[in-house]
XYZ file of C-alpha atoms in Angstrom:
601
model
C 115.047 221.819 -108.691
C 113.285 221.916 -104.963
C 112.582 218.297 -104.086
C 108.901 218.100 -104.607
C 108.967 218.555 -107.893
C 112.336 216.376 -108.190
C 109.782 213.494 -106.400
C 106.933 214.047 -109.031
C 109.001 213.938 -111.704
C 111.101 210.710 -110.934
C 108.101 208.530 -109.391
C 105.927 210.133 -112.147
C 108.348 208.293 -114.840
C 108.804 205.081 -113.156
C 104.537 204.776 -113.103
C 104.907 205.841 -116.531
C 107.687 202.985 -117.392
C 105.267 200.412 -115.482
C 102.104 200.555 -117.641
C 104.052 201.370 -120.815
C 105.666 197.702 -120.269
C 102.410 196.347 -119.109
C 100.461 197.384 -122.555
C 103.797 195.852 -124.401
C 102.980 192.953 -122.243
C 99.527 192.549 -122.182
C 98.074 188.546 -121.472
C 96.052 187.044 -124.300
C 95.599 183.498 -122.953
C 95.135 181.863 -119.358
C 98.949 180.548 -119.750
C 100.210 184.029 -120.087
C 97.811 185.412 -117.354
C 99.113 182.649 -115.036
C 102.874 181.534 -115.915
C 103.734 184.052 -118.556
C 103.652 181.308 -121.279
C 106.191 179.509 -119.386
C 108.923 181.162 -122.088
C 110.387 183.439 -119.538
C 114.257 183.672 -119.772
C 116.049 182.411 -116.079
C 118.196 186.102 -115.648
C 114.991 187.469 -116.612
C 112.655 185.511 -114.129
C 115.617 185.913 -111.170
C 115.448 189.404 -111.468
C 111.765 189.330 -111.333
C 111.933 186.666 -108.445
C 114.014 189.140 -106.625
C 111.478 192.071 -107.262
C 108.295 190.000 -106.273
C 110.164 188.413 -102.948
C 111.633 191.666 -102.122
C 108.332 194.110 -100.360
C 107.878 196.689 -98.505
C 109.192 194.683 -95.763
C 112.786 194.137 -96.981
C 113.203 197.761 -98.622
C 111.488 199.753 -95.677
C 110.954 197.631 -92.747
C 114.039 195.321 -92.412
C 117.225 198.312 -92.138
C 114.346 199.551 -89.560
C 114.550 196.433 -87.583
C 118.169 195.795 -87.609
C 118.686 199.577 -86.375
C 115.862 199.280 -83.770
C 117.155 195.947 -82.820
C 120.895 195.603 -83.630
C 122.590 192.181 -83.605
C 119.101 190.911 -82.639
C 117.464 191.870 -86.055
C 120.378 189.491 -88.351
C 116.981 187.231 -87.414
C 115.089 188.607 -90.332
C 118.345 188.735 -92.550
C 118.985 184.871 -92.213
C 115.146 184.014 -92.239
C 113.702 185.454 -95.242
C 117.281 185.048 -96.756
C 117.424 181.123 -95.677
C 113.950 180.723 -96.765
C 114.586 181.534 -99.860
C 117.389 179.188 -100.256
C 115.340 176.641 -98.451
C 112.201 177.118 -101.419
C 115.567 177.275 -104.412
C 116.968 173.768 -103.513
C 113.913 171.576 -102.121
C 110.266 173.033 -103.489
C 110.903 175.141 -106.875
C 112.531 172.604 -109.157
C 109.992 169.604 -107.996
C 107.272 171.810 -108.496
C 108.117 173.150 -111.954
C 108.593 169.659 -113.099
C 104.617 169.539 -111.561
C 103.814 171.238 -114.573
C 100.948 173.014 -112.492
C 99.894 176.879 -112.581
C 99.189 177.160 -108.907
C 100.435 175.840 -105.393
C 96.619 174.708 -104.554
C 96.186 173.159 -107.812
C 99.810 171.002 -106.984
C 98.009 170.375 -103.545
C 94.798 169.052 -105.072
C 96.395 167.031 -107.753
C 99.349 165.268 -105.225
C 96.878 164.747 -102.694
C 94.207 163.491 -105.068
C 91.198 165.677 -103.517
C 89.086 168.879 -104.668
C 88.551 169.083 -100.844
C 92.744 169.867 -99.559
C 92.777 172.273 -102.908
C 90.314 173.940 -101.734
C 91.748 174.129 -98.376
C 95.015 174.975 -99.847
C 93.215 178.164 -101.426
C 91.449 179.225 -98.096
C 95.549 179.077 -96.425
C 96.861 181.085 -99.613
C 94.026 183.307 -99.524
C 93.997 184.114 -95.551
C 98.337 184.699 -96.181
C 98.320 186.869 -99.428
C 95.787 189.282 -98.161
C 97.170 189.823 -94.764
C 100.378 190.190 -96.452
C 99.134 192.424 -98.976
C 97.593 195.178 -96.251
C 101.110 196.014 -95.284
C 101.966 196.835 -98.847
C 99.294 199.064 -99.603
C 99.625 200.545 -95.707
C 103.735 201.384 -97.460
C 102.645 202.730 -100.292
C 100.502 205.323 -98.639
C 103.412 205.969 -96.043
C 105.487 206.700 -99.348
C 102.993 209.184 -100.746
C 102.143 211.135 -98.148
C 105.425 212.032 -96.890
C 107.184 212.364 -100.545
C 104.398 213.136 -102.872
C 102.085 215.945 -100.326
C 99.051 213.575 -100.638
C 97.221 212.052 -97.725
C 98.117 208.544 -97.238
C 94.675 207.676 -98.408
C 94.813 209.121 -101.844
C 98.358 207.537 -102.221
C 96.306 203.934 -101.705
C 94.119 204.968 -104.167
C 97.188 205.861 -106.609
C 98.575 202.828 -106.137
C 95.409 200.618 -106.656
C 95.242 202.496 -109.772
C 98.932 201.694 -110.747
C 98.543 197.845 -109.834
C 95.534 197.631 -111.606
C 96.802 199.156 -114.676
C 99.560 196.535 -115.062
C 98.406 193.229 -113.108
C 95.145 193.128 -114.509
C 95.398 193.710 -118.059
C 99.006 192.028 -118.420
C 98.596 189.363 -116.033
C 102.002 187.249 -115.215
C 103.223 188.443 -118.569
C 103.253 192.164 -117.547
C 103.588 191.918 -114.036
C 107.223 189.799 -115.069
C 108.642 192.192 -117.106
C 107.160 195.202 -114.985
C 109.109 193.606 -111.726
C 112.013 193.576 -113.840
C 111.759 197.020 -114.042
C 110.904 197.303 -110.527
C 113.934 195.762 -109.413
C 115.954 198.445 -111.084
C 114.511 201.102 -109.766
C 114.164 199.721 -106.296
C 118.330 198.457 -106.041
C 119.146 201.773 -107.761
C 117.306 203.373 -104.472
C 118.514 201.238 -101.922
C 122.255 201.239 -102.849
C 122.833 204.781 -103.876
C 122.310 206.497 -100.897
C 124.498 203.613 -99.154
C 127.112 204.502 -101.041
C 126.835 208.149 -100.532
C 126.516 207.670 -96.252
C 129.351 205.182 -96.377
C 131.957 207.813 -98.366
C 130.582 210.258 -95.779
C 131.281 208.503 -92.704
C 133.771 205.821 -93.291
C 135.194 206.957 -96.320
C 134.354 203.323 -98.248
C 132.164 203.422 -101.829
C 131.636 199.873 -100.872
C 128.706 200.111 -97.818
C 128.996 196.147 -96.940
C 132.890 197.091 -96.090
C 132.063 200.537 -94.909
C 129.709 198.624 -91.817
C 133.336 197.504 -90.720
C 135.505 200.115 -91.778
C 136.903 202.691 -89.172
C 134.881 206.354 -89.267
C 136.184 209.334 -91.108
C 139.289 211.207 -89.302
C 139.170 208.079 -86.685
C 140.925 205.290 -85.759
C 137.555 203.879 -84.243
C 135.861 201.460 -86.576
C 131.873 202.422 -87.253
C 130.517 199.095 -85.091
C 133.022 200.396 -82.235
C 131.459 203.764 -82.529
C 127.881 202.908 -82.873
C 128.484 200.484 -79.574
C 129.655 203.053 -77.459
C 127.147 205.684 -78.628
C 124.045 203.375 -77.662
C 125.745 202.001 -74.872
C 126.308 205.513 -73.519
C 122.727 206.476 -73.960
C 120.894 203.166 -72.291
C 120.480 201.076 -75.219
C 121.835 197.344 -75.743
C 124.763 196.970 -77.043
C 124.262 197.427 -81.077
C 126.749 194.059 -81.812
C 125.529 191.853 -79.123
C 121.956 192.399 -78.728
C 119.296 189.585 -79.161
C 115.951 189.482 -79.577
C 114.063 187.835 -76.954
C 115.520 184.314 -75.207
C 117.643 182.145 -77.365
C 114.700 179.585 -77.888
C 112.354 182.219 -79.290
C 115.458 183.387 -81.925
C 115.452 180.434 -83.188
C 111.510 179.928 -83.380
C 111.427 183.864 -85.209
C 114.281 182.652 -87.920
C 112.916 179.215 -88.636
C 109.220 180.957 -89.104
C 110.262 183.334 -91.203
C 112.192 180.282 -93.197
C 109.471 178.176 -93.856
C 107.140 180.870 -94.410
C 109.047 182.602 -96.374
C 109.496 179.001 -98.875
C 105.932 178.727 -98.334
C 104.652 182.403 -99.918
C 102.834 181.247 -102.775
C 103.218 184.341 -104.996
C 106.940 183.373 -105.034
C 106.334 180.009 -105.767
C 104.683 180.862 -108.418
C 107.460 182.447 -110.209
C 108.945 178.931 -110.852
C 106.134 178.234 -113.098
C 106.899 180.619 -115.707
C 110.558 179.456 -117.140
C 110.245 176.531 -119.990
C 112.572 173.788 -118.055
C 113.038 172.408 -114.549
C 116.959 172.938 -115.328
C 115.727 176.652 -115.586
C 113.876 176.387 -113.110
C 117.080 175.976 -110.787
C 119.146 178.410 -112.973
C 116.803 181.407 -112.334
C 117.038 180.660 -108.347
C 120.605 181.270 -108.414
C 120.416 184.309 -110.267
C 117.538 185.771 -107.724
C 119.667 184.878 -105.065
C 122.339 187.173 -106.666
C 119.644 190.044 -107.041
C 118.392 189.592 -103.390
C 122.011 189.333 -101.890
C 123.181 193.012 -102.993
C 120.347 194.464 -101.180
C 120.520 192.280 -98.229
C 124.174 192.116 -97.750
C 123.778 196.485 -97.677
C 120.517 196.588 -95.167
C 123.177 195.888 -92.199
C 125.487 199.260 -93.169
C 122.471 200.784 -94.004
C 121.136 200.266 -90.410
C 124.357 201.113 -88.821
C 124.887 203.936 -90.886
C 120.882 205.231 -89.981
C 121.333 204.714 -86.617
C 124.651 206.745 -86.480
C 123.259 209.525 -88.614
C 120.116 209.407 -86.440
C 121.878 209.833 -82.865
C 124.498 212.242 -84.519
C 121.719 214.436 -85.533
C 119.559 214.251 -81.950
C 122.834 214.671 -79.775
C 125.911 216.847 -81.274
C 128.525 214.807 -78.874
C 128.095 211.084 -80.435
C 129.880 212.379 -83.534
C 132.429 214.823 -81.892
C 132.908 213.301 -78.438
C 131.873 214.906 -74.972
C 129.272 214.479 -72.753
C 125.740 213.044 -74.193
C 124.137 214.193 -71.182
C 125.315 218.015 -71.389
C 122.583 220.337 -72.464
C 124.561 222.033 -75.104
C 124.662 218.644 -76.623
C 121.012 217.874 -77.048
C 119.613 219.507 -80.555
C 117.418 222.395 -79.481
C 114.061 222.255 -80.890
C 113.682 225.237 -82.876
C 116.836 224.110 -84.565
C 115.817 220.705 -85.917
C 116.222 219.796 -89.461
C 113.623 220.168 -91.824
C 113.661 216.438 -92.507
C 112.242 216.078 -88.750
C 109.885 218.255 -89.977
C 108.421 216.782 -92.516
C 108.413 213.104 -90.763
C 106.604 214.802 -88.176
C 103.524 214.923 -90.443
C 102.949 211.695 -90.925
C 102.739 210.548 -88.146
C 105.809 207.950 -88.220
C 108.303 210.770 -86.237
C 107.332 212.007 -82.875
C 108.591 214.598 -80.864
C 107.240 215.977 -77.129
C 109.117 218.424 -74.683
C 108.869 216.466 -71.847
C 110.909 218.831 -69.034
C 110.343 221.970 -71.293
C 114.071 222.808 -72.348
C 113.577 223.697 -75.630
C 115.719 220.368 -76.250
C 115.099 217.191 -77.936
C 116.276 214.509 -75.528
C 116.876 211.202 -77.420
C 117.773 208.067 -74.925
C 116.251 205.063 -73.450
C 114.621 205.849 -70.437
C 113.618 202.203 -69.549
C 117.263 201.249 -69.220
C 118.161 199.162 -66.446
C 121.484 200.883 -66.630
C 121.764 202.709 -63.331
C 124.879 204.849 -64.412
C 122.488 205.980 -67.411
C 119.799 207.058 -65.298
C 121.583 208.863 -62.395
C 123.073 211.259 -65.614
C 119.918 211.476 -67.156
C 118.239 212.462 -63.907
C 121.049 214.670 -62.922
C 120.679 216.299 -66.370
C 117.241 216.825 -65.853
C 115.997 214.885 -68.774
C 111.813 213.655 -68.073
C 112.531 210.898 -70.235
C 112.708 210.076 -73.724
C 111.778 212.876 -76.250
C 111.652 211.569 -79.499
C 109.886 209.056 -81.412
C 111.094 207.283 -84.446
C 109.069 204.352 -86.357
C 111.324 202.020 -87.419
C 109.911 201.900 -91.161
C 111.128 205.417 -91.919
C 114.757 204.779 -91.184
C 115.398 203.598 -95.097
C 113.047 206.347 -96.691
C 114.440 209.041 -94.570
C 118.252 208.129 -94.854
C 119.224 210.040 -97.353
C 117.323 213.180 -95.770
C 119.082 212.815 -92.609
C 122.541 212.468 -94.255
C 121.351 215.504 -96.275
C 122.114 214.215 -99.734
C 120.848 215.571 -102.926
C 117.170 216.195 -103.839
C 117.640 213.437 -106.745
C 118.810 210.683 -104.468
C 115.969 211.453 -102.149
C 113.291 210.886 -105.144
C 114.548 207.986 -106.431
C 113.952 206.660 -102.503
C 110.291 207.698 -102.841
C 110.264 205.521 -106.368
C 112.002 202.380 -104.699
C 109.867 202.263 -101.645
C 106.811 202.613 -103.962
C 108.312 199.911 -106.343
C 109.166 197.378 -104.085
C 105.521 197.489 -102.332
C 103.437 197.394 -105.972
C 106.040 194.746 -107.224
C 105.161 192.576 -104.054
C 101.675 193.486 -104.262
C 101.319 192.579 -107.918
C 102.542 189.224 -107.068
C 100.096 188.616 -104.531
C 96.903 189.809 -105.973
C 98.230 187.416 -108.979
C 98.914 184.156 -105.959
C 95.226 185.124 -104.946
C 93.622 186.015 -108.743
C 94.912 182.257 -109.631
C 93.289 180.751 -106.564
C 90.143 181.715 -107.174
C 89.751 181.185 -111.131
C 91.777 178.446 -111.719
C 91.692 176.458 -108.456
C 88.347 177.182 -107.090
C 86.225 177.967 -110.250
C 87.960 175.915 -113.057
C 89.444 173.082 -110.625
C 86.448 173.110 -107.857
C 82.847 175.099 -109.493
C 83.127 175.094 -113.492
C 85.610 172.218 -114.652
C 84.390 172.823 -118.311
C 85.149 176.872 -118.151
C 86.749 177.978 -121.506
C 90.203 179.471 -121.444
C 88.381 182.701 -122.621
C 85.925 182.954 -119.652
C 88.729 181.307 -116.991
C 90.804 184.804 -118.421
C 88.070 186.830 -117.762
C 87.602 185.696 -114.165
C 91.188 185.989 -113.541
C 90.783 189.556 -114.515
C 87.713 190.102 -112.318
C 88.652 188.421 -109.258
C 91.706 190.578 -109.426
C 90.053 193.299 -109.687
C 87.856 192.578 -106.939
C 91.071 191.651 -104.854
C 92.380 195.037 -105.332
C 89.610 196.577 -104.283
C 89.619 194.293 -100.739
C 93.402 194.779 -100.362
C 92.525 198.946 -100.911
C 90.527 198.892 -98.477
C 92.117 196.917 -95.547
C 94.957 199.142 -96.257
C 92.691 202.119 -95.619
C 90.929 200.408 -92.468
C 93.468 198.030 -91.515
C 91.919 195.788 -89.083
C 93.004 195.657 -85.088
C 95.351 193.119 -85.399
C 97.137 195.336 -87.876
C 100.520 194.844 -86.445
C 100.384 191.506 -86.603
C 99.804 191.439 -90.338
C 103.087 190.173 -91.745
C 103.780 187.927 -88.923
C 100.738 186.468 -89.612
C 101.163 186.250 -93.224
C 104.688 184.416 -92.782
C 103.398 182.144 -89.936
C 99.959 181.143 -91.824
C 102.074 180.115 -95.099
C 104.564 178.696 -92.347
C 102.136 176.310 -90.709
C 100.090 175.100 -93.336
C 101.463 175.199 -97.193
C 104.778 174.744 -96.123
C 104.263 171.243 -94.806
C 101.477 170.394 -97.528
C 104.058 171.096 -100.275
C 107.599 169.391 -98.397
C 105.076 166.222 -97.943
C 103.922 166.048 -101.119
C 107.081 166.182 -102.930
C 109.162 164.118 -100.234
C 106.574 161.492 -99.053
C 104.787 159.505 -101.405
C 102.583 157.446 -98.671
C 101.417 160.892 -97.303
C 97.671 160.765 -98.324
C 94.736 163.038 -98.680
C 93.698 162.845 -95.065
C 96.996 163.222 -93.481
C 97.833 166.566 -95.734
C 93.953 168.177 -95.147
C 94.363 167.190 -91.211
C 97.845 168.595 -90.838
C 96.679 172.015 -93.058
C 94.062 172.596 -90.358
C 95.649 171.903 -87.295
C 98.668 173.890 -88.523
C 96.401 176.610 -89.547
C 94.126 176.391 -86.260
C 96.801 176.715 -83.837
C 98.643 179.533 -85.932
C 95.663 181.930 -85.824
C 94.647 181.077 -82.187
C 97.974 182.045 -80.798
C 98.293 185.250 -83.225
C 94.820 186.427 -82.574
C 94.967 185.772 -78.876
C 97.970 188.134 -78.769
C 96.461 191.005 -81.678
C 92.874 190.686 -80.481
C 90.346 190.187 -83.638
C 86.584 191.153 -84.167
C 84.579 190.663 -80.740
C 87.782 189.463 -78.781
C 88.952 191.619 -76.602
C 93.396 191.010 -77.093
C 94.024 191.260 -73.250
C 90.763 188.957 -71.898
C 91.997 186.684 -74.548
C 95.798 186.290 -73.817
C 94.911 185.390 -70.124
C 92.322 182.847 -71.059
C 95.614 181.284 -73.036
C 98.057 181.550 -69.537
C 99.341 185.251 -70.788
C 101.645 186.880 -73.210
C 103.784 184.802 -74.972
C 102.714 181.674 -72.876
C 103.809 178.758 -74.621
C 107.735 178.439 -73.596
C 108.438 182.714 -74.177
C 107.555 182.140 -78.152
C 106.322 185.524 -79.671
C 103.239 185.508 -81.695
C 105.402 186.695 -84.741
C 107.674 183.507 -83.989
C 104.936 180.376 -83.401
C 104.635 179.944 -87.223
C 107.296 177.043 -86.857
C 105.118 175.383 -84.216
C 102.234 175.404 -85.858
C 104.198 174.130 -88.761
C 105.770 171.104 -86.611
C 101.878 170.504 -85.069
C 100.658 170.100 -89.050
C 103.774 167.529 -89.478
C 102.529 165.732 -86.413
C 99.219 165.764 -86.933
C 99.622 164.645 -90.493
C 101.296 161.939 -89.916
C 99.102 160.721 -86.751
C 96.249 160.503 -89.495
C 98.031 158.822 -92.403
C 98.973 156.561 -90.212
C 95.337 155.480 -88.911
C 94.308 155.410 -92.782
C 95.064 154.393 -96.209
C 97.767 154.920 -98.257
C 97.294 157.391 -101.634
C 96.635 154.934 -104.858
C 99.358 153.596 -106.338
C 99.564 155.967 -109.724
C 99.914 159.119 -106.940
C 103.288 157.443 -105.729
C 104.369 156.740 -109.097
C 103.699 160.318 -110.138
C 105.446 161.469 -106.651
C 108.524 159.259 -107.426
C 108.467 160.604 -110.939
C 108.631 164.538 -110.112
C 111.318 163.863 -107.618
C 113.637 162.524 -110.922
C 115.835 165.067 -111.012
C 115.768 165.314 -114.965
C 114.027 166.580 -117.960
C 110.913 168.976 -117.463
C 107.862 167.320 -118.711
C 105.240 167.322 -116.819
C 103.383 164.515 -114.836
C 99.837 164.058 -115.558
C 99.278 161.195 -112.816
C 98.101 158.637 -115.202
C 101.297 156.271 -114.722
């Protein structure tokens, strides 16, 4: 069966599995719109953890990275990975005992005012639909290249999709629909890494295959891959970091505390019947996320291998890199290349008209590099590769079978509408229970507080559609953003209201601003927004990464330590919370039973 037809056929049944289990599913009350009736079972709700936390960005973009960037990219592995760890042991358990639907609605309870709620929604809203562009952006990458649609109609398939499950099944069908996600994405990711690791190291096993010695070598892969990149002007693949030391650091801490403060995974806590559950189903998503994170490293290796092998005939069967008989000739190139090329995502240009495809770094500061490259007569680099097709486009550059290759398409779709699902719930939540129950309508009935739900996610797909058709200039700051907006101002709103029972209502609405303020100064001033002109901008601010070398994607943490500060300055200089607030706050910190706190006592 030719692989088009392979595609529609196995994405075609995992939509098909999706909306089934969504009309099994369907919501009839507010409680299983927003929590799923708070009966979901802990193995159950860690798998769907694992589905929701794992997007686009952890099944496409993070092998990308860690190819791209080498050693440097373990940054995103021990972030997201130690923020999760950081939200399982100090936020989820404290805030299931909450007994609370919603992080605002937590926020507006703890800190006793309508006004931080509603502040708390304006954070989660600003985070959840930055975040959510660069889901829909995947899931047209996915259908263009795999399914022969423009990326715009595959946005418009998968608004379709999302709607068909979120909004008529609410937290009920999106949980058991993620469950089914998570299959079908893990099946994806780990198959193929078990096929390229047999192929080149000879290990089923890719997490030993990453240090394993290559096929018919005594050199291990690492050793390999070193000296390949090494040889054509890139850092070296084990030792490389990304950026100073200082601004490492920054990047992994942001992505921790933003990653504990994504509301949409929050939520997930909310939805199992005890706080001993809620703990339980951590570990178990923790299990789930570790099998595909403890493969993206061997599955960047591995890509970057296959990728180099493919471009330059000598990295796999020794000789000279810079010989022209070495270089793939044009009219030669795979019909992978081929198909990359029209998206967009895989560029190649004939730069000193050889016929060749010259694949190096030609900004090297490597001397010995660039005297062969010059003497070779290479014009500089010749191909083009974006670093979020490395996963998708594995298994076509190690040429494996046409069924492996679908079931890629349906995991990169299924990890973007799983994350994506999650979201638009975070956001449908905010705005009819927080902001129209909590803030406009106290007396709604459950019956009309179901029906906004339902519209304002509707209207949210619709908004997250179309930013991922027009993303907006500061497009490629979108998840940075997202990470360093929940960074900087839930983040801190939540550890204080769960660890400090003197924190007050000023303190926590101060600190959520300044945090916030700071965050989107520094990020905009870098991505340009609206009239701002990016450049004109970053020089009004002292230039590019001004503040101490930190990268835009990085300052999440300091905006997060400025809303600490901040919050502290102004409790401080004004009153403490009533007394019944630190009674409830020293009651949800017991670490048993699971019945909720009403603040009364």
């Amino acid at each position: 069966m030719d692989l088009q037809t392979m595609t529609y056929l196995v994405v075609g049944a995992s939509f098909a599995l999706y909306i089934g289990i969504a009309i099994w599913a369907r919501a009839g009350s507010t409680s299983e719109f927003y929590v799923a009736g708070g009966g979901v079972h802990p193995v159950t709700n860690g798998m769907a953890t694992a589905a929701d936390w794992m997007s686009a960005a952890s099944f496409i973009s993070m092998a990308g990275l860690i190819s791209n960037m080498g050693y440097g990219g373990g940054l995103f592995l021990m972030g997201w990975t130690g923020g999760y760890v950081l939200l399982a042991c100090l936020l989820a358990p404290y805030l299931r005992k909450f007994g609370k639907f919603t992080v605002p609605q937590f926020i507006g309870d703890r800190f006793y005012s309508k006004t931080a709620s509603t502040v708390a929604v304006v954070c989660l809203l600003t985070a959840s639909i930055t975040y959510i562009i660069g889901q829909m952006t995947g899931v047209g990458v996915a259908f263009s290249r795999f399914l022969g649609v423009s990326s715009e109609m595959g946005i418009y398939i998968g608004m379709g999709i999302v709607f068909a499950y979120a909004v008529f099944g609410g937290m009920k069908g999106i949980t058991y629909t993620q469950v089914a996600q998570y299959i079908v994405l893990i099946l994806a990711y780990t198959i193929p890494a078990i096929f390229i690791s047999l192929q080149l190291t000879g290990n089923p096993l890719p997490q030993l295959g990453l240090g394993s010695d290559m096929v018919g070598s005594d050199v291990s892969l690492l050793q390999k891959l070193d000296q390949v990149v090494t040889d054509l002007g890139f850092g070296k693949y084990t030792t490389t970091t990304a950026g100073s030391t200082l601004n490492m650091f920054v990047y992994t801490l942001s992505l921790m505390i933003g990653t504990a403060g994504l509301p949409h995974v929050i939520m997930r806590f909310f939805t199992v019947p005890k706080v001993s559950d809620a703990r339980t189903s951590a570990g178990w998503a923790l299990v789930f996320i570790a099998i595909l994170y403890t493969t993206a490293p061997a599955v960047a290796a591995m890509a970057k291998m296959n990728l180099i092998g493919t471009t330059n005939t000598a990295a796999m069967k020794g000789g000279d890199m810079f010989a022209p008989e070495s270089s793939l000739k044009a009219d030669e190139r795979p019909d992978w290349m081929k198909r990359w090329e029209k998206t967009g995502l895989l560029k190649f240009e004939d730069k000193n008209g050889d016929g060749r495809i010259q694949y190096y770094n030609d900004k090297t500061k490597d001397e010995a590099v660039k005297a062969k490259a010059e003497a070779a007569g290479w014009k500089g680099n010749e191909l083009t590769v974006n670093a979020d097709i490395i996963v998708l486009a594995n298994p076509e550059i190690a040429l494996l079978p046409n069924w492996v290759i679908a079931l890629v398409a349906a995991g990169g779709l299924a990890a973007a509408l799983s994350t994506a699902a999650g979201l638009l719930m975070a956001i449908s939540a905010a705005v009819s229970h927080d902001l129209i129950k909590g803030v406009f309508k106290p007396d709604i009935s459950d019956k009309n507080e179901l029906l906004a739900g339902k519209i304002s996610m509707a209207v949210a797909i619709v908004i997250a559609g179309y930013l991922g058709l027009n993303p907006p200039g500061f497009a490629a700051g979108t998840v940075a953003l997202a990470f360093g907006i929940a960074a900087s101002s839930l983040f801190p709103a939540i550890m204080m209201g769960i660890f400090s029972k003197k924190m007050n209502k000023e303190g926590a609405i101060a600190g959520m601003l300044a945090g916030l303020a700071v965050t989107l100064m520094y990020v905009f001033a870098h991505k340009g927004i609206f009239f701002i002109k990016g450049t004109e901008f970053v020089d009004a601010i002292g230039g590019p990464n001004s503040f101490f070398g930190i990268t835009p994607e990085a300052f999440g943490a300091v905006g997060a330590l400025l809303n600490f500060i901040v919050a502290f300055v102004v409790d401080k200089m004004t009153k403490e919370p009533p007394e019944h607030i630190q009674h409830m706050v020293e009651n949800v910190r017991i670490p048993r039973g699971a019945k909720a706190v009403d603040g009364a006592h």
